[in-house]
């Protein structure tokens, strides 16, 4: 059982700052929430773990889904989202996403986001499991970077305070009410307390727990770990989405090759050069992600290879260059001409469907603590997120938090509480870098896209063995990160072992079927 804190401290001895909103994270969910809160007259501080631009949002390629095309409608978007979610989507959350999504996207355009156009109309592409072309994109395949740019500019323009390099160690919670956060200022090498009436977790996902992943370095699951330690409920932790096509080239980082490439007609071929998706699903290369991932893994195993190939060579080179300039450039930097050579790819950890449990307005089970974006779980993605719904999720549910809190903030005057911890032992003398590497390998091999009871038990033995670290204080950010990763990895493995069926992003080789009696959520609380 983890303790409540990772460090010994006494808040009375620390520098303290006060705001109405403390927003943790600077991706789309965090910055949009901060802008909405500031627009509603709230005082806001955004804390980021590293640089403001180090976010999953900045890396997003494919786009943002919203029913904005002539032949599209929120109800079609809703249907696709629910089918992809494999029986676990929350209907009301999906309705909020698809109905409010177009308005929020228009707001983003109003803020200055420049999406791609075909003449006078927004250019819309298709991705896996979408029945319509409904994905807006920017600069071809750099949608996230455009959104990050525009939100960052607006935040700076509004003079919203952004404190970079603040590693949030723990939430300050008493009697199930959150009063703020304890943060480690990496620039000043000191601890600080940020008090807030509303603390918003928008810290992103946990892809970095896995050896092969698409996420930036910040994505180590800290938000889930600090919320769980503080007593918040977490839900659907077993549902991790693996992206089917991530560059697998010696010497190259695991760079995402957008699903939109398949949306524009690219084929998947195995190492024998054969197109295989027709044998697996009617939607071929645009089948739901989990199905494409397992098809790829099966082909890799059958042909004894660690990769398959994404083939664009039959497509018009001019279209490829225009639609995918970033992918074209990045592959070229590693000696691959994608007009001529098929791209070697393999599945990698990409997105967390589960997270800190919230209701439809972002409230967690702790008063004053809210969550939105990838760290949150209100059930909108069910067991498997529909492609390009994640950026939209950040906007819609971030906005809802502010709509919900602006009123109650006026009459909410929390007591002034102080916090302390003094019982943690000295930091352990172990090699944390080595431990982290072992954890990442274990997660990839035993808690990855294909799981089994034996493998999951093995991983839980590993986490159990390292639970002794909970008695010790951490010495630095690297140690805190590893402790959070252990915490979150254990939650994923525990939920995956409990769910004795296969559904969406969770596949058990020993329970390959979906079971009606498992059409329910797993919720954990410390
Ligand atoms: C992609 O471009 O394939 C990623 C989009 C997403 O994860 O929704």
Coordinates of C-alpha atoms and ligand atoms in Angstrom, one line a residue:
X1 CA 0.0 0.0 0.0
X2 CA 1.5 3.3 -1.0
X3 CA 1.9 6.1 1.6
X4 CA 0.1 9.4 1.1
X5 CA 3.3 11.3 0.3
X6 CA 6.6 10.7 -1.5
X7 CA 8.6 13.2 0.6
X8 CA 9.0 14.4 4.2
X9 CA 7.9 18.1 4.4
X10 CA 6.2 20.7 6.5
X11 CA 4.1 23.2 4.5
X12 CA 4.6 25.8 7.2
X13 CA 8.3 26.0 6.3
X14 CA 7.7 26.3 2.5
X15 CA 7.1 29.1 0.1
X16 CA 3.3 29.2 -0.6
X17 CA 1.3 30.7 -3.4
X18 CA -2.5 31.0 -3.8
X19 CA -4.8 30.9 -6.8
X20 CA -8.3 30.0 -7.6
X21 CA -7.3 27.4 -10.3
X22 CA -4.2 25.4 -10.2
X23 CA -3.9 23.5 -13.6
X24 CA -1.4 20.7 -13.8
X25 CA -0.3 20.2 -17.4
X26 CA 0.1 22.3 -20.6
X27 CA -1.4 20.1 -23.3
X28 CA -4.7 20.9 -25.0
X29 CA -6.7 20.0 -21.8
X30 CA -4.6 22.0 -19.5
X31 CA -4.2 25.1 -21.6
X32 CA -7.8 25.2 -22.8
X33 CA -9.0 24.9 -19.2
X34 CA -6.7 27.6 -18.1
X35 CA -7.9 29.9 -20.9
X36 CA -11.6 29.2 -20.1
X37 CA -11.0 29.8 -16.4
X38 CA -9.2 33.0 -17.0
X39 CA -11.9 34.1 -19.4
X40 CA -14.4 33.5 -16.7
X41 CA -12.5 35.8 -14.4
X42 CA -10.7 33.2 -12.3
X43 CA -7.0 33.6 -11.3
X44 CA -5.0 30.7 -12.8
X45 CA -1.6 29.2 -12.4
X46 CA -0.5 26.4 -14.8
X47 CA 2.2 24.1 -13.6
X48 CA 4.2 22.1 -16.1
X49 CA 6.6 19.3 -15.3
X50 CA 9.2 20.3 -18.0
X51 CA 8.9 22.9 -20.7
X52 CA 5.4 24.1 -21.7
X53 CA 5.6 22.5 -25.1
X54 CA 6.6 19.1 -23.9
X55 CA 3.2 17.5 -24.3
X56 CA 1.4 14.7 -26.1
X57 CA -0.7 17.3 -27.8
X58 CA 2.3 18.8 -29.5
X59 CA 3.1 15.4 -31.0
X60 CA -0.4 14.6 -32.3
X61 CA -0.4 14.1 -36.0
X62 CA -3.7 12.8 -37.4
X63 CA -6.1 15.4 -36.2
X64 CA -9.2 16.3 -34.2
X65 CA -12.5 14.6 -34.9
X66 CA -15.7 16.6 -35.0
X67 CA -18.9 16.2 -37.0
X68 CA -18.4 19.3 -39.2
X69 CA -18.7 17.8 -42.7
X70 CA -21.9 18.2 -44.8
X71 CA -22.7 14.5 -44.8
X72 CA -21.8 14.0 -41.1
X73 CA -23.7 14.5 -37.8
X74 CA -23.1 14.2 -34.1
X75 CA -25.2 11.1 -34.0
X76 CA -23.0 9.4 -36.6
X77 CA -19.9 10.4 -34.6
X78 CA -21.6 9.1 -31.5
X79 CA -22.3 5.7 -33.1
X80 CA -18.7 5.3 -34.3
X81 CA -17.4 6.3 -30.8
X82 CA -19.7 3.8 -29.1
X83 CA -18.8 0.9 -31.5
X84 CA -15.1 1.5 -31.0
X85 CA -15.6 1.7 -27.2
X86 CA -16.6 -2.0 -27.2
X87 CA -19.6 -1.8 -24.8
X88 CA -18.0 0.4 -22.1
X89 CA -18.6 4.0 -23.3
X90 CA -20.7 6.2 -21.0
X91 CA -23.5 7.3 -23.3
X92 CA -23.9 10.7 -21.7
X93 CA -20.2 11.4 -21.9
X94 CA -20.2 10.5 -25.6
X95 CA -23.2 12.7 -26.2
X96 CA -21.4 15.6 -24.6
X97 CA -18.3 15.0 -26.7
X98 CA -20.0 14.7 -30.1
X99 CA -22.6 17.5 -29.5
X100 CA -20.3 20.1 -27.9
X101 CA -17.2 19.1 -29.9
X102 CA -18.0 21.2 -33.1
X103 CA -18.6 24.3 -31.0
X104 CA -15.3 23.9 -29.2
X105 CA -13.4 23.3 -32.4
X106 CA -14.9 26.5 -33.9
X107 CA -13.8 28.3 -30.8
X108 CA -10.2 27.0 -31.4
X109 CA -10.5 28.3 -35.0
X110 CA -11.6 31.6 -33.6
X111 CA -8.5 31.7 -31.4
X112 CA -6.4 31.4 -34.5
X113 CA -5.9 27.7 -35.2
X114 CA -5.2 27.2 -38.9
X115 CA -6.6 23.9 -40.1
X116 CA -6.2 22.6 -43.7
X117 CA -8.8 23.5 -46.3
X118 CA -9.9 22.1 -49.7
X119 CA -10.7 25.3 -51.4
X120 CA -13.2 27.0 -49.1
X121 CA -14.2 24.0 -47.0
X122 CA -12.3 22.3 -44.2
X123 CA -10.3 19.4 -45.4
X124 CA -11.5 16.3 -43.6
X125 CA -9.8 12.9 -43.5
X126 CA -10.8 9.4 -42.3
X127 CA -9.2 7.2 -39.7
X128 CA -9.8 3.8 -38.4
X129 CA -13.4 2.9 -37.4
X130 CA -14.8 6.3 -38.6
X131 CA -17.8 5.9 -40.9
X132 CA -17.2 9.4 -42.3
X133 CA -14.4 11.8 -43.2
X134 CA -14.5 13.9 -40.1
X135 CA -10.9 14.5 -39.0
X136 CA -9.6 18.1 -39.2
X137 CA -5.9 18.4 -39.7
X138 CA -3.3 21.1 -39.8
X139 CA -0.1 21.5 -41.8
X140 CA -0.9 18.0 -43.2
X141 CA 0.2 15.9 -40.3
X142 CA 1.1 18.4 -37.6
X143 CA -2.3 19.1 -36.1
X144 CA -1.2 18.9 -32.5
X145 CA 1.7 21.3 -33.0
X146 CA -0.7 23.8 -34.5
X147 CA -3.1 23.5 -31.5
X148 CA -0.3 23.7 -29.1
X149 CA 1.0 26.8 -30.8
X150 CA -2.3 28.7 -30.8
X151 CA -3.2 27.8 -27.2
X152 CA 0.3 28.7 -26.0
X153 CA 0.1 32.0 -27.7
X154 CA -3.3 32.8 -26.3
X155 CA -2.2 31.9 -22.8
X156 CA 0.9 34.2 -23.1
X157 CA -1.3 36.9 -24.5
X158 CA -3.7 36.7 -21.5
X159 CA -0.7 36.7 -19.2
X160 CA -1.8 33.5 -17.5
X161 CA 0.9 32.5 -15.1
X162 CA 2.7 29.4 -16.4
X163 CA 5.4 27.9 -14.0
X164 CA 7.6 25.5 -16.0
X165 CA 9.8 22.8 -14.5
X166 CA 7.5 22.2 -11.5
X167 CA 7.3 18.5 -10.7
X168 CA 4.1 18.0 -8.7
X169 CA 5.1 15.6 -5.9
X170 CA 1.7 15.1 -4.2
X171 CA -1.7 16.6 -3.8
X172 CA -2.5 18.2 -0.5
X173 CA -5.7 16.5 0.6
X174 CA -7.4 16.4 4.0
X175 CA -10.8 14.9 4.8
X176 CA -11.3 14.2 1.1
X177 CA -10.9 17.8 0.1
X178 CA -8.0 19.0 -2.1
X179 CA -6.3 22.2 -0.9
X180 CA -3.5 22.4 -3.4
X181 CA -0.3 20.7 -4.4
X182 CA 3.2 20.1 -3.2
X183 CA 5.6 20.8 -6.0
X184 CA 9.4 20.5 -6.5
X185 CA 10.8 23.5 -8.4
X186 CA 13.5 22.0 -10.6
X187 CA 15.0 25.3 -11.4
X188 CA 15.3 26.4 -7.8
X189 CA 15.8 23.0 -6.4
X190 CA 13.2 23.6 -3.7
X191 CA 9.8 22.5 -2.6
X192 CA 6.8 24.8 -2.9
X193 CA 3.1 24.8 -2.0
X194 CA 0.6 26.0 -4.6
X195 CA -2.8 26.4 -3.0
X196 CA -6.0 26.4 -5.2
X197 CA -9.7 26.2 -4.7
X198 CA -9.9 24.1 -7.8
X199 CA -7.0 21.8 -8.8
X200 CA -7.2 20.4 -12.3
X201 CA -5.3 17.4 -13.3
X202 CA -4.5 17.6 -17.0
X203 CA -1.2 15.7 -16.8
X204 CA -1.7 13.4 -19.8
X205 CA -1.0 9.7 -20.0
X206 CA 1.4 6.9 -19.1
X207 CA 2.8 5.7 -22.4
X208 CA 6.4 5.9 -21.1
X209 CA 5.7 2.9 -18.8
X210 CA 6.2 0.8 -21.9
X211 CA 9.5 0.2 -23.6
X212 CA 8.1 0.9 -27.1
X213 CA 5.7 3.9 -27.1
X214 CA 4.7 7.0 -29.0
X215 CA 4.7 9.4 -26.0
X216 CA 6.9 12.3 -24.9
X217 CA 9.2 11.9 -21.9
X218 CA 6.7 13.5 -19.5
X219 CA 4.1 10.8 -20.0
X220 CA 4.9 8.7 -16.9
X221 CA 1.5 8.5 -15.3
X222 CA 2.2 11.0 -12.5
X223 CA -1.3 12.5 -12.4
X224 CA -2.9 9.1 -11.9
X225 CA -0.3 8.2 -9.2
X226 CA -0.7 11.4 -7.2
X227 CA -4.5 11.2 -7.3
X228 CA -4.5 7.6 -6.3
X229 CA -2.1 8.2 -3.4
X230 CA -4.4 11.0 -2.3
X231 CA -7.4 8.7 -2.2
X232 CA -9.1 9.4 -5.6
X233 CA -10.9 6.7 -7.4
X234 CA -9.3 5.4 -10.7
X235 CA -11.2 3.5 -13.3
X236 CA -10.6 1.3 -16.4
X237 CA -6.9 1.1 -15.8
X238 CA -6.6 -2.1 -17.9
X239 CA -7.5 -0.3 -21.1
X240 CA -4.4 0.9 -22.9
X241 CA -4.5 1.6 -26.6
X242 CA -1.6 0.5 -28.7
X243 CA -1.1 2.3 -32.0
X244 CA -0.6 -0.1 -34.9
X245 CA 1.9 1.8 -36.9
X246 CA 5.0 3.2 -35.2
X247 CA 8.3 3.5 -37.1
X248 CA 10.5 0.5 -36.3
X249 CA 13.8 1.3 -37.9
X250 CA 17.2 0.7 -36.3
X251 CA 18.6 4.0 -35.0
X252 CA 15.3 5.8 -35.3
X253 CA 13.1 6.7 -32.3
X254 CA 9.6 5.1 -32.2
X255 CA 8.0 7.8 -34.4
X256 CA 4.2 7.6 -35.0
X257 CA 3.0 7.0 -38.5
X258 CA -0.5 8.5 -38.4
X259 CA -3.5 6.4 -39.0
X260 CA -4.5 9.1 -41.5
X261 CA -1.9 7.5 -43.8
X262 CA -4.1 4.4 -43.9
X263 CA -7.1 6.7 -44.2
X264 CA -5.6 8.0 -47.4
X265 CA -5.2 4.5 -48.8
X266 CA -1.9 3.0 -47.5
X267 CA -1.7 -0.8 -47.2
X268 CA -0.3 -3.0 -44.5
X269 CA 2.0 -5.8 -45.8
X270 CA 3.8 -8.5 -43.9
X271 CA 7.4 -9.3 -44.3
X272 CA 6.5 -11.6 -47.2
X273 CA 5.1 -8.5 -48.9
X274 CA 1.5 -9.7 -48.6
X275 CA -1.4 -7.5 -47.7
X276 CA -3.0 -9.2 -44.7
X277 CA -5.8 -7.0 -43.3
X278 CA -8.4 -8.6 -45.8
X279 CA -8.0 -11.8 -43.7
X280 CA -8.8 -10.0 -40.4
X281 CA -11.6 -7.4 -40.9
X282 CA -14.1 -6.0 -43.4
X283 CA -12.8 -2.5 -42.8
X284 CA -9.4 -3.7 -43.9
X285 CA -6.6 -1.3 -42.8
X286 CA -9.2 1.0 -41.2
X287 CA -10.5 -1.6 -38.8
X288 CA -10.6 -0.6 -35.1
X289 CA -7.1 -0.1 -33.7
X290 CA -7.0 -3.1 -31.3
X291 CA -7.9 -5.4 -34.2
X292 CA -5.2 -4.0 -36.5
X293 CA -2.7 -4.3 -33.7
X294 CA -3.5 -7.9 -33.0
X295 CA -3.5 -8.7 -36.8
X296 CA 0.0 -7.1 -37.0
X297 CA 1.3 -9.1 -34.0
X298 CA -0.1 -12.3 -35.5
X299 CA 1.6 -11.6 -38.8
X300 CA 4.8 -10.8 -37.1
X301 CA 4.7 -14.0 -35.1
X302 CA 3.8 -16.1 -38.1
X303 CA 6.5 -14.7 -40.3
X304 CA 9.2 -14.5 -37.5
X305 CA 9.6 -10.8 -37.9
X306 CA 9.6 -7.9 -35.5
X307 CA 7.8 -5.6 -37.9
X308 CA 5.4 -5.3 -40.8
X309 CA 5.3 -2.6 -43.5
X310 CA 3.1 0.3 -44.3
X311 CA 3.0 0.7 -48.1
X312 CA 2.2 4.1 -49.7
X313 CA 4.1 3.4 -52.9
X314 CA 0.9 3.1 -55.0
X315 CA -0.3 6.5 -53.9
X316 CA 0.2 9.8 -55.7
X317 CA 3.6 11.2 -54.4
X318 CA 2.3 14.8 -54.6
X319 CA -0.6 13.9 -52.3
X320 CA 1.7 12.2 -49.9
X321 CA 4.1 15.1 -49.7
X322 CA 1.2 17.6 -49.2
X323 CA -0.7 15.5 -46.7
X324 CA 2.2 14.1 -44.7
X325 CA 5.1 16.5 -44.8
X326 CA 6.3 15.7 -41.3
X327 CA 6.2 11.9 -41.8
X328 CA 7.9 12.3 -45.2
X329 CA 10.7 14.5 -43.6
X330 CA 11.2 12.4 -40.6
X331 CA 11.5 9.1 -42.5
X332 CA 13.8 10.8 -45.0
X333 CA 16.1 11.8 -42.1
X334 CA 16.5 8.1 -41.4
X335 CA 17.2 7.3 -45.0
X336 CA 13.7 6.2 -46.0
X337 CA 12.0 7.5 -49.1
X338 CA 8.3 6.7 -48.4
X339 CA 7.3 7.2 -52.0
X340 CA 9.6 4.3 -52.9
X341 CA 10.1 2.2 -49.7
X342 CA 7.5 0.7 -47.5
X343 CA 7.7 2.0 -43.9
X344 CA 8.8 -0.7 -41.3
X345 CA 6.3 -0.4 -38.4
X346 CA 5.2 -2.2 -35.2
X347 CA 2.6 -1.5 -32.6
X348 CA 3.5 0.8 -29.6
X349 CA 1.8 2.0 -26.4
X350 CA -0.1 5.1 -27.3
X351 CA -3.0 6.2 -25.1
X352 CA -4.7 5.4 -21.8
X353 CA -8.5 5.0 -21.9
X354 CA -8.7 4.7 -18.1
X355 CA -7.5 7.2 -15.5
X356 CA -8.8 9.3 -12.6
X357 CA -12.5 8.7 -12.4
X358 CA -14.6 11.8 -12.9
X359 CA -18.3 12.6 -13.5
X360 CA -19.4 14.5 -16.6
X361 CA -18.2 17.8 -15.3
X362 CA -14.7 16.6 -14.4
X363 CA -15.2 16.2 -10.7
X364 CA -13.2 13.4 -9.1
X365 CA -14.1 11.6 -5.9
X366 CA -12.1 14.2 -4.0
X367 CA -13.7 17.6 -3.5
X368 CA -11.9 20.4 -5.3
X369 CA -10.0 18.0 -7.5
X370 CA -10.9 17.8 -11.2
X371 CA -9.4 16.0 -14.1
X372 CA -9.6 16.3 -17.9
X373 CA -7.8 15.0 -20.9
X374 CA -6.0 11.7 -21.0
X375 CA -5.4 11.5 -17.2
X376 CA -9.2 11.5 -16.7
X377 CA -11.7 8.8 -17.1
X378 CA -15.4 9.6 -17.4
X379 CA -16.0 6.7 -19.7
X380 CA -16.1 8.6 -23.0
X381 CA -13.7 6.3 -24.7
X382 CA -14.9 3.0 -23.2
X383 CA -12.5 0.1 -23.8
X384 CA -11.0 1.6 -26.9
X385 CA -10.8 5.2 -28.1
X386 CA -12.0 6.2 -31.5
X387 CA -9.1 7.7 -33.4
X388 CA -8.7 11.5 -33.1
X389 CA -11.2 11.8 -30.3
X390 CA -8.6 12.6 -27.7
X391 CA -7.8 16.2 -28.6
X392 CA -11.6 16.8 -28.7
X393 CA -12.0 15.2 -25.3
X394 CA -9.5 17.7 -23.8
X395 CA -11.5 20.6 -25.1
X396 CA -14.9 19.5 -24.2
X397 CA -14.3 18.2 -20.7
X398 CA -11.8 21.0 -19.9
X399 CA -14.5 23.5 -20.8
X400 CA -17.1 21.6 -18.7
X401 CA -14.9 21.9 -15.6
X402 CA -14.9 25.7 -15.9
X403 CA -18.6 25.9 -16.7
X404 CA -19.2 23.8 -13.5
X405 CA -16.8 25.6 -11.1
X406 CA -17.1 29.3 -12.0
X407 CA -20.3 29.5 -9.9
X408 CA -19.4 27.6 -6.8
X409 CA -16.0 29.3 -6.6
X410 CA -17.8 32.6 -5.6
X411 CA -19.0 31.1 -2.4
X412 CA -16.3 28.6 -1.7
X413 CA -13.8 29.7 1.0
X414 CA -11.8 26.6 2.0
X415 CA -10.2 26.6 5.5
X416 CA -6.5 27.3 5.6
X417 CA -4.9 23.9 6.2
X418 CA -1.2 23.0 6.8
X419 CA 0.3 19.7 5.8
X420 CA 3.3 17.6 6.9
X421 CA 4.9 14.2 6.7
X422 CA 7.9 13.1 8.7
X423 CA 7.9 9.4 8.9
X424 CA 9.5 8.4 5.5
X425 CA 12.9 6.6 5.8
X426 CA 16.1 7.7 4.0
X427 CA 16.1 7.2 0.2
X428 CA 17.0 3.6 -0.7
X429 CA 20.4 2.8 -2.2
X430 CA 19.3 1.3 -5.5
X431 CA 19.9 1.9 -9.1
X432 CA 16.6 3.7 -10.2
X433 CA 17.6 3.9 -13.9
X434 CA 18.0 0.1 -14.0
X435 CA 14.7 -0.4 -12.1
X436 CA 13.0 1.8 -14.6
X437 CA 14.4 -0.1 -17.5
X438 CA 13.2 -3.4 -16.0
X439 CA 9.7 -1.9 -15.5
X440 CA 9.4 -0.7 -19.1
X441 CA 10.5 -4.1 -20.4
X442 CA 8.1 -5.9 -18.1
X443 CA 5.2 -3.7 -19.1
X444 CA 5.9 -4.2 -22.8
X445 CA 6.2 -8.0 -22.5
X446 CA 3.6 -8.9 -19.8
X447 CA 1.1 -6.1 -19.7
X448 CA 1.2 -5.2 -23.4
X449 CA -1.3 -5.7 -26.2
X450 CA -1.6 -9.5 -25.6
X451 CA -1.8 -10.5 -21.9
X452 CA -2.2 -13.7 -20.0
X453 CA -2.9 -14.6 -16.3
X454 CA 0.6 -16.0 -15.8
X455 CA 2.3 -13.0 -17.2
X456 CA 0.2 -10.6 -15.3
X457 CA 0.9 -12.5 -12.0
X458 CA 4.6 -12.3 -12.8
X459 CA 4.3 -8.5 -13.2
X460 CA 2.4 -8.2 -10.0
X461 CA 5.1 -10.1 -8.1
X462 CA 7.6 -7.5 -9.5
X463 CA 5.4 -4.7 -8.2
X464 CA 4.9 -6.4 -4.9
X465 CA 8.7 -6.8 -4.5
X466 CA 9.3 -3.1 -5.0
X467 CA 6.5 -1.9 -2.8
X468 CA 9.1 -1.7 0.0
X469 CA 10.1 1.6 -1.7
X470 CA 6.9 3.2 -0.3
X471 CA 8.5 3.4 3.2
X472 CA 11.3 5.6 1.8
X473 CA 11.4 9.1 0.7
X474 CA 12.5 9.9 -2.8
X475 CA 15.7 11.9 -3.3
X476 CA 15.0 13.5 -6.7
X477 CA 12.6 13.8 -9.6
X478 CA 14.0 10.7 -11.3
X479 CA 13.2 8.6 -8.2
X480 CA 9.7 10.1 -7.9
X481 CA 9.0 9.4 -11.5
X482 CA 10.0 5.7 -11.1
X483 CA 7.9 5.4 -7.9
X484 CA 4.9 6.8 -9.8
X485 CA 5.5 4.5 -12.7
X486 CA 5.6 1.5 -10.3
X487 CA 2.4 2.6 -8.7
X488 CA 0.5 3.1 -12.0
X489 CA 2.0 -0.1 -13.6
X490 CA 0.7 -2.1 -10.7
X491 CA -2.8 -0.6 -11.1
X492 CA -2.8 -1.5 -14.8
X493 CA -1.6 -5.0 -14.2
X494 CA -4.0 -5.5 -11.3
X495 CA -7.0 -4.4 -13.4
X496 CA -5.8 -6.5 -16.3
X497 CA -5.6 -9.6 -14.2
X498 CA -9.0 -9.0 -12.7
X499 CA -10.7 -8.6 -16.1
X500 CA -11.1 -12.2 -17.3
X501 CA -12.2 -11.5 -20.8
X502 CA -11.0 -9.6 -23.9
X503 CA -12.5 -6.2 -24.8
X504 CA -11.3 -3.2 -26.7
X505 CA -7.7 -2.4 -25.9
X506 CA -7.5 -5.3 -23.3
X507 CA -6.8 -8.7 -24.8
X508 CA -6.2 -11.8 -22.7
X509 CA -4.9 -14.8 -24.6
X510 CA -6.3 -17.0 -21.9
X511 CA -9.8 -15.4 -22.1
X512 CA -10.0 -14.3 -25.8
X513 CA -13.8 -13.7 -25.8
X514 CA -15.8 -10.7 -24.7
X515 CA -18.2 -11.7 -21.9
X516 CA -21.5 -9.9 -21.3
X517 CA -21.1 -10.2 -17.5
X518 CA -17.9 -8.2 -17.8
X519 CA -19.7 -5.2 -19.3
X520 CA -18.7 -3.1 -16.3
X521 CA -15.9 -0.9 -15.0
X522 CA -13.2 -1.8 -12.5
X523 CA -12.7 1.0 -10.0
X524 CA -9.8 1.1 -7.5
X525 CA -9.3 3.3 -4.5
X526 CA -6.3 3.4 -2.1
Ligands
LIG1 C1 -2.8 9.2 -35.4 O1 -2.5 10.2 -36.1 O2 -2.8 8.1 -35.9 C2 -3.0 9.3 -34.0 C3 -4.3 9.9 -33.8 C4 -4.9 9.4 -32.5 O3 -4.3 8.7 -31.7 O4 -6.1 9.7 -32.3

